[in-house]
Amino acid sequence: MARLRVGVLISGRGSNLQALIDPAAAPAYPAEIVLVISNRPEAQGLAHAARTGIAHRPIAHSERALFATEANAALRQSGVELVALAGFMRILDTSFVEAWRDRLVNIHPSLLPAFPGLHPQRQALAAGVRFSGCTVHFVRPEVDTGPIIAQAVVPVHPDDDEKRLAARILAAEHRLYPMAVRLFAEGRLRIRGNVVEVGGMPTVDGALFNPPEALASAGG
Ligand code: GAR
């Protein structure tokens, strides 16, 4: 069966891009990365694409509308069916977001709608939450909003700083994003208003505690 053609937009390191490239090496994975675009020519992530022989190009227009027009044309030329933002740190023109409505996804390192925007890990630490995590969602024009596809929860440790928390969340991102793209590729996502239904999804049960419940029962 033909695999879903995915275009990935990056701005930097590209570890989530790599996490999307890796499973696509298996022919049974239902999606493949066919184009990588970076708004920064020096983005490290472009090298991941180059190494794997994936078409890649910088589009460095400072004007939002010009970037949107060029990126849109390149994606369509490559026959892209789903656009995945992977550490893409620029606000997209509304025309682009609307043109790819329900075929444009993003990963963000917090449990949205908490902590949108910049430095979500710093925001989580400042808020004193016991859990944070990451979210893959369909993109709507407002920053870090849109129907949620999947989330992973990550505990915040008492001695965390921004770097340690970001690394723990990033490890979860690398598992979550390929899973979400697979669900899309398999046609298992239905958007109803702001809610995404996942076909064949088993119920997730149980509660996580932080601090652990045992802390309260141990000492009395
Ligand atoms: C990731 O943590 C991603 O979730 C975040 O930037 C990092 C990029 O890392 N994206 C956002 O904050 C978007 N709002 P990567 O370049 O190694 O994938």
GROMACS .gro file of C-alpha atoms and ligand atoms in nm, residues 12-17 86-89 106-109 117 120-121 144 170 173-174, ligand 1:
model
   39
   12GLY     CA    1   1.686   2.368   1.463
   13ARG     CA    2   1.826   2.048   1.611
   14GLY     CA    3   1.578   1.816   1.442
   15SER     CA    4   1.568   1.534   1.697
   16ASN     CA    5   1.192   1.495   1.643
   17LEU     CA    6   1.254   1.489   1.269
   86ALA     CA    7   0.896   1.943   1.444
   87GLY     CA    8   1.058   2.219   1.646
   88PHE     CA    9   0.941   2.475   1.392
   89MET     CA   10   0.977   2.795   1.590
  106ASN     CA   11   0.259   2.000   1.569
  107ILE     CA   12   0.441   1.866   1.871
  108HIS     CA   13   0.473   2.084   2.180
  109PRO     CA   14   0.662   2.001   2.502
  117GLY     CA   15   0.435   2.945   2.358
  120PRO     CA   16   0.706   2.557   2.827
  121GLN     CA   17   0.940   2.357   3.053
  144ASP     CA   18  -0.013   2.592   2.012
  170LEU     CA   19   1.197   1.505   2.471
  173GLU     CA   20   0.823   1.326   2.231
  174HIS     CA   21   1.036   1.088   2.027
  221GAR     C1   22   1.097   2.006   2.089
  221GAR     O1   23   1.096   1.993   2.230
  221GAR     C2   24   0.960   2.051   2.039
  221GAR     O2   25   0.853   1.994   2.109
  221GAR     C3   26   0.967   2.199   2.064
  221GAR     O3   27   1.097   2.236   2.026
  221GAR     C4   28   1.184   2.124   2.046
  221GAR     C5   29   1.254   2.096   1.916
  221GAR     O4   30   1.351   1.997   1.930
  221GAR     N1   31   0.867   2.269   1.990
  221GAR     C6   32   0.799   2.374   2.037
  221GAR     O5   33   0.822   2.425   2.145
  221GAR     C7   34   0.690   2.427   1.944
  221GAR     N2   35   0.603   2.514   2.013
  221GAR     P1   36   1.405   1.918   1.803
  221GAR     O6   37   1.447   2.024   1.700
  221GAR     O7   38   1.523   1.841   1.855
  221GAR     O8   39   1.294   1.830   1.754
   0.00000   0.00000   0.00000
